[in-house]
JSON list of C-alpha atoms and ligand atoms in Angstrom, two decimals:
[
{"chain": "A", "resi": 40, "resn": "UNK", "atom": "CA", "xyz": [91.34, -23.65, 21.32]},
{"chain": "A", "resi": 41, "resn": "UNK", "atom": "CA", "xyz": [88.49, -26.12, 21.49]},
{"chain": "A", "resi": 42, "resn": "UNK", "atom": "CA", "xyz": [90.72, -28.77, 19.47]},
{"chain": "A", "resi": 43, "resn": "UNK", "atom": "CA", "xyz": [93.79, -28.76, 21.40]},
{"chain": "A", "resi": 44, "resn": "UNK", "atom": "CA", "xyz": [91.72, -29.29, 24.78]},
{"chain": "A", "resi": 45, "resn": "UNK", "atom": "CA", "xyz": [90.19, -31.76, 23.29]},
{"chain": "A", "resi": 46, "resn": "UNK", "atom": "CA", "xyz": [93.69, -33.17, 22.12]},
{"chain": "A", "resi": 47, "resn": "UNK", "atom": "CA", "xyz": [95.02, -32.87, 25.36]},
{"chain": "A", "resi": 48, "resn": "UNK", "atom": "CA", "xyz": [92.42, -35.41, 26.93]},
{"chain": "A", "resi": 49, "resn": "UNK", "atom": "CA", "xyz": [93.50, -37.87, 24.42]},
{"chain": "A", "resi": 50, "resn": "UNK", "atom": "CA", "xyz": [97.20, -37.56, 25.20]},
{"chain": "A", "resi": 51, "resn": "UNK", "atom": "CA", "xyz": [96.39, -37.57, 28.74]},
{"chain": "A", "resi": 52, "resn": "UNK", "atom": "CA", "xyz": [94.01, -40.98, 28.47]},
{"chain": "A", "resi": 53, "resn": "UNK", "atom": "CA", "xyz": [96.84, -42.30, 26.25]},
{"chain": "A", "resi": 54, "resn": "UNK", "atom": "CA", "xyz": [99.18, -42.09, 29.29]},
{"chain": "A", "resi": 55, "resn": "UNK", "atom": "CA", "xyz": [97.08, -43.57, 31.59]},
{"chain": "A", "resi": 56, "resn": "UNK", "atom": "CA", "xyz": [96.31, -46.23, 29.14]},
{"chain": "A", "resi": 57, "resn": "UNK", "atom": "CA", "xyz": [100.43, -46.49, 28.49]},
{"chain": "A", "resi": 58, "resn": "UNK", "atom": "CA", "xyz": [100.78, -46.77, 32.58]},
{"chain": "A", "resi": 59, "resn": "UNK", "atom": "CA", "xyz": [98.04, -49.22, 32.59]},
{"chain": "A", "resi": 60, "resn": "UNK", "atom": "CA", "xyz": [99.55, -51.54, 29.90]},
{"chain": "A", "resi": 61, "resn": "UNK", "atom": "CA", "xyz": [103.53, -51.44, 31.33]},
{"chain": "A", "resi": 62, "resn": "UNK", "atom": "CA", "xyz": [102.18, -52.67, 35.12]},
{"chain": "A", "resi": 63, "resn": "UNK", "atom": "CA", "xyz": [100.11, -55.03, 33.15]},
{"chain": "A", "resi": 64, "resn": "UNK", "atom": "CA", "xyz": [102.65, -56.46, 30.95]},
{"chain": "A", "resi": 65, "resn": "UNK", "atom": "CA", "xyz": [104.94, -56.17, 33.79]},
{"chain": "A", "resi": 66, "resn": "UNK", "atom": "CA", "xyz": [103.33, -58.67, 36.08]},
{"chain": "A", "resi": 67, "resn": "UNK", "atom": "CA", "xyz": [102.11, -61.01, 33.40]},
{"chain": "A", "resi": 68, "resn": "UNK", "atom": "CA", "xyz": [106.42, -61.15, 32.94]},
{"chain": "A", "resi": 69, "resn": "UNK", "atom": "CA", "xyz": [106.68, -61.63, 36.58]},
{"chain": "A", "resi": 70, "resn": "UNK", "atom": "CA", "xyz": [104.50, -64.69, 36.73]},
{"chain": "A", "resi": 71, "resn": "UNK", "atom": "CA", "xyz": [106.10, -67.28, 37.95]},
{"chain": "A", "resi": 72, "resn": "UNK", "atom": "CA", "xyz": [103.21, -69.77, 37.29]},
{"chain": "A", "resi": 73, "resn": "UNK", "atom": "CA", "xyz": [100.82, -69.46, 40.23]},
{"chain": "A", "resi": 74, "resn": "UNK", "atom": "CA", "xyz": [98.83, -66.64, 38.73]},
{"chain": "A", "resi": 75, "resn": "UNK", "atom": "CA", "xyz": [95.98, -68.42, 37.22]},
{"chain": "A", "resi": 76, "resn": "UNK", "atom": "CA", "xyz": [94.75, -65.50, 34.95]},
{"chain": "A", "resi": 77, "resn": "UNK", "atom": "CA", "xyz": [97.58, -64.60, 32.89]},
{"chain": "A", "resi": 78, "resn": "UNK", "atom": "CA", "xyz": [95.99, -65.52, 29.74]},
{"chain": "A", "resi": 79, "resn": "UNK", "atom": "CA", "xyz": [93.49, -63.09, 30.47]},
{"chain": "A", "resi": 80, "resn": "UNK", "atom": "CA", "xyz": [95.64, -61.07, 31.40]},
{"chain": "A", "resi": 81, "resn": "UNK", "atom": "CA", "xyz": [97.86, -61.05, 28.51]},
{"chain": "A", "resi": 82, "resn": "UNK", "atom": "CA", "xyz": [94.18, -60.48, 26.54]},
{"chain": "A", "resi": 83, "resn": "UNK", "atom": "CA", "xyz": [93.06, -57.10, 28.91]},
{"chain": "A", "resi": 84, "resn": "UNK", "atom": "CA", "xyz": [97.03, -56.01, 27.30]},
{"chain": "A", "resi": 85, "resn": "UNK", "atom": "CA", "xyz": [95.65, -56.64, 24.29]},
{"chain": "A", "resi": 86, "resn": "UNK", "atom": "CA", "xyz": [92.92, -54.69, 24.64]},
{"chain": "A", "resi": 87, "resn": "UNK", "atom": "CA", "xyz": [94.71, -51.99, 26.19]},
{"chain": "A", "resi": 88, "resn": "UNK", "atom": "CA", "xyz": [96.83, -51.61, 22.93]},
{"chain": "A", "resi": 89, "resn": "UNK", "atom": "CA", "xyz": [94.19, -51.56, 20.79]},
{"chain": "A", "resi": 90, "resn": "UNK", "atom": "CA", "xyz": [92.21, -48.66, 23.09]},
{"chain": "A", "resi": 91, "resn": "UNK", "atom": "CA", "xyz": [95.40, -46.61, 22.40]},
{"chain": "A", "resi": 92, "resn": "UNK", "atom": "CA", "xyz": [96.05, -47.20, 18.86]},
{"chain": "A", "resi": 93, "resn": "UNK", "atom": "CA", "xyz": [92.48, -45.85, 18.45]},
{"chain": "A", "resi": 94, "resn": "UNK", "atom": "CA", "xyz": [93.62, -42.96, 20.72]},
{"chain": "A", "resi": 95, "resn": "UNK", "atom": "CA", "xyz": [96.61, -42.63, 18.00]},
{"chain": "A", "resi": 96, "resn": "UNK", "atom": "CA", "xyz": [93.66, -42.34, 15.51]},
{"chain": "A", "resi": 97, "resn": "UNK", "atom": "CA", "xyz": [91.52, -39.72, 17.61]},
{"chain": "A", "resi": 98, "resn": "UNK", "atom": "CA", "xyz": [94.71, -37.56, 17.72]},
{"chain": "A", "resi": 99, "resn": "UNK", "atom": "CA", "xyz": [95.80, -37.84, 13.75]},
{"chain": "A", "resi": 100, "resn": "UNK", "atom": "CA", "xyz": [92.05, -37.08, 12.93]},
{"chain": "A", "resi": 101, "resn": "UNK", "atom": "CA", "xyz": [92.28, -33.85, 15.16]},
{"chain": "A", "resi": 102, "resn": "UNK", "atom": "CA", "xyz": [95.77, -32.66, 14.04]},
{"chain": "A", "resi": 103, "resn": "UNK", "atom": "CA", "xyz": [94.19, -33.65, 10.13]},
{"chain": "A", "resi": 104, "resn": "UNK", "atom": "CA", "xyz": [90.51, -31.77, 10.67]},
{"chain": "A", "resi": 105, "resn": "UNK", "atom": "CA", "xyz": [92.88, -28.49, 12.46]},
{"chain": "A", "resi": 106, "resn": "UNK", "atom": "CA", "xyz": [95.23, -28.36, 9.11]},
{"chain": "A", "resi": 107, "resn": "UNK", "atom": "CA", "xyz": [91.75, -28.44, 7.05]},
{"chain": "A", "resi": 108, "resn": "UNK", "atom": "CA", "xyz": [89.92, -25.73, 8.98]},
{"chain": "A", "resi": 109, "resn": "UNK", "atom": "CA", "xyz": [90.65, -22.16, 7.73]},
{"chain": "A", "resi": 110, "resn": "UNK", "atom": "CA", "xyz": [91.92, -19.99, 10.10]},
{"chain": "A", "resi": 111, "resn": "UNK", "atom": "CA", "xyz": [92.33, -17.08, 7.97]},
{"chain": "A", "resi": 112, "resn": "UNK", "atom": "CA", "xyz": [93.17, -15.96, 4.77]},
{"chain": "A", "resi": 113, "resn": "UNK", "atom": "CA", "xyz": [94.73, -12.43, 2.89]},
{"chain": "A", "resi": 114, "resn": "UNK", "atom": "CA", "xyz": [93.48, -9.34, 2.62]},
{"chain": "A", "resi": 115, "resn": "UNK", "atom": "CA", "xyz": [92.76, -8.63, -1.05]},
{"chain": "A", "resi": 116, "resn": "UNK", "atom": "CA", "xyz": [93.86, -5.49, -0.41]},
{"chain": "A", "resi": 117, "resn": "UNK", "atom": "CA", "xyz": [96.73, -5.43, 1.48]},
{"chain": "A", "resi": 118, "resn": "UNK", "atom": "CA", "xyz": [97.74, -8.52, 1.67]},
{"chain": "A", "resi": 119, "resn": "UNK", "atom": "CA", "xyz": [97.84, -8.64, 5.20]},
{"chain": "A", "resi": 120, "resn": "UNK", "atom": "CA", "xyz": [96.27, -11.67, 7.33]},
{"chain": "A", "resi": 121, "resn": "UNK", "atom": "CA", "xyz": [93.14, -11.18, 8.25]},
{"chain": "A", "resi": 122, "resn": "UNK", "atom": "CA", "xyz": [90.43, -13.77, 10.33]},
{"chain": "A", "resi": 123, "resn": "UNK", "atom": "CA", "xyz": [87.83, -15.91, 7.64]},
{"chain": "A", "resi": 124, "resn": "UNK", "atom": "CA", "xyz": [85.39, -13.96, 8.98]},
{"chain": "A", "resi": 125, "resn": "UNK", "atom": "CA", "xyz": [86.10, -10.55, 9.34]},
{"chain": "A", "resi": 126, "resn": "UNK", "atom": "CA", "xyz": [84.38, -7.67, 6.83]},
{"chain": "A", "resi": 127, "resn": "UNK", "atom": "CA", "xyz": [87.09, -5.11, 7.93]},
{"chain": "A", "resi": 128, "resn": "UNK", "atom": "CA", "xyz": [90.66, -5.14, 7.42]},
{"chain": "A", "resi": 129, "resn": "UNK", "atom": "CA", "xyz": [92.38, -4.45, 10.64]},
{"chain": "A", "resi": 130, "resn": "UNK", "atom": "CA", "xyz": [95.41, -2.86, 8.34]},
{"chain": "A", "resi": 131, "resn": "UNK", "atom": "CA", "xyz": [94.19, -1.25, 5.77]},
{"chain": "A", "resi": 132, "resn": "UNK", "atom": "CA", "xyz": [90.58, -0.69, 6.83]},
{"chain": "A", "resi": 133, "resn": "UNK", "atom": "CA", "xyz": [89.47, -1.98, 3.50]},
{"chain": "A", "resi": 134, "resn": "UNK", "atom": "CA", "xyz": [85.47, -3.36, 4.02]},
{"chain": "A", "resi": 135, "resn": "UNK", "atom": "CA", "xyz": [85.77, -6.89, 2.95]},
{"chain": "A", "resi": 136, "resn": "UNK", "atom": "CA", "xyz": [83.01, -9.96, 2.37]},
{"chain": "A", "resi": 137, "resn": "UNK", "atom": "CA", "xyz": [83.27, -12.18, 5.37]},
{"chain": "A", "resi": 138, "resn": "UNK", "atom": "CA", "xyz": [81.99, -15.13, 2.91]},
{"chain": "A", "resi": 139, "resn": "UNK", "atom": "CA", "xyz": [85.03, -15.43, 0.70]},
{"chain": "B", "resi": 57, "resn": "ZN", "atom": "ZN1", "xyz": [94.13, -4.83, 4.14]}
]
């Protein structure tokens, strides 16, 4: 499915972004004093966290917008589950309006 590629990308830029931000918070930790851009550094960790809380966002809006798209529905018929779209059921063969 379209969404759960798209999902995937995020999860997998999340990681890198994760990665990113534990070598980066690592060394700031590390610095003994003679690293003259820590500050900045500590602000690129900042930004870091903020680029994957928006990730966090991406991915709730995607799981949200999958729950909200219907997937199917019943056959009035039958009962049986049939695709939003289809005009035939695939159980009972009853000829159904694909706008319902
Ligand atoms: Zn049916």
């Amino acid at each position: 499915m379209k969404e759960s590629s798209i999902e995937k990308k995020v999860l997998a830029a999340n990681e890198r972004l994760r990665v990113a931000q534990e070598r980066l918070d690592a060394a700031i930790l590390t610095n003994d004093g003679s690293w003259p851009h820590a500050e900045a550094m500590k602000e690129i960790s900042e930004r870091l966290r903020e680029a994957r809380v928006c990730n966090d966002q991406v991915q709730q809006h995607i799981e949200a917008s999958a729950e909200v798209v219907p997937s199917g529905r019943d056959c009035p018929a039958c009962g049986t589950s049939i695709r939003a779209q289809a005009t035939l059921c695939g159980y009972c063969w009853t000829r159904l309006s694909p706008s319902l």
